[in-house]
């Protein structure tokens, strides 16, 4: 089977199978939220909000050797960040990795190494795909964070959150 570029597939789909194209479009909208952030400087604030919602200290997310629940909380946080900044990656709609700028913002916010962030990002994506409870928790926290912003704006794009 030949792998055609996505633009060609989408164009043929819309032209030849419009009903199916509408179903595909609805499914994508269901998985990818309307709000996608691009300003990675907001990650510090998201970490603080996550800690407040989950009753964690930032230090607990840095040193996960104390408890298994701490490492799970960090993976939930990473999945929330992915859901806010790169939902198509979290939902396995595209292949690839999280933005290097975003990863560095997480490293800085939590005082973690690049290796640890990459490892837990990968775990977060897999857990989101496999475990329904994990996915439900991530989606709930994501929606609470979006709600908490109200009409604030993402300073880099000016799009309402």
mmCIF file of C-alpha atoms in Angstrom, residues 50 54 56 61 69-83 120 124 127 133-135 137-139 141-142:
data_model
loop_
_atom_site.group_PDB
_atom_site.id
_atom_site.type_symbol
_atom_site.label_atom_id
_atom_site.label_comp_id
_atom_site.label_asym_id
_atom_site.label_seq_id
_atom_site.Cartn_x
_atom_site.Cartn_y
_atom_site.Cartn_z
ATOM 1 C CA UNK A 50 -2.288 21.443 38.748
ATOM 2 C CA UNK A 54 -4.421 17.882 43.099
ATOM 3 C CA UNK A 56 0.551 18.444 45.539
ATOM 4 C CA UNK A 61 6.500 16.200 41.336
ATOM 5 C CA UNK A 69 1.369 8.296 43.422
ATOM 6 C CA UNK A 70 3.822 11.163 42.890
ATOM 7 C CA UNK A 71 5.160 9.670 39.661
ATOM 8 C CA UNK A 72 1.598 8.994 38.485
ATOM 9 C CA UNK A 73 0.657 12.605 39.292
ATOM 10 C CA UNK A 74 3.614 13.829 37.240
ATOM 11 C CA UNK A 75 2.462 11.723 34.295
ATOM 12 C CA UNK A 76 -1.061 13.129 34.655
ATOM 13 C CA UNK A 77 0.433 16.638 34.644
ATOM 14 C CA UNK A 78 2.423 15.860 31.497
ATOM 15 C CA UNK A 79 -0.700 14.469 29.789
ATOM 16 C CA UNK A 80 -2.609 17.635 30.771
ATOM 17 C CA UNK A 81 0.176 19.771 29.280
ATOM 18 C CA UNK A 82 0.084 17.700 26.094
ATOM 19 C CA UNK A 83 -3.695 18.014 25.990
ATOM 20 C CA UNK A 120 7.413 10.543 31.487
ATOM 21 C CA UNK A 124 1.826 9.799 29.817
ATOM 22 C CA UNK A 127 -1.240 5.674 29.860
ATOM 23 C CA UNK A 133 -9.275 6.198 34.540
ATOM 24 C CA UNK A 134 -6.064 8.017 33.641
ATOM 25 C CA UNK A 135 -7.695 9.512 30.538
ATOM 26 C CA UNK A 137 -8.607 12.304 35.164
ATOM 27 C CA UNK A 138 -6.521 14.093 32.516
ATOM 28 C CA UNK A 139 -9.604 15.325 30.661
ATOM 29 C CA UNK A 141 -8.127 18.455 35.038
ATOM 30 C CA UNK A 142 -7.659 19.892 31.552
#
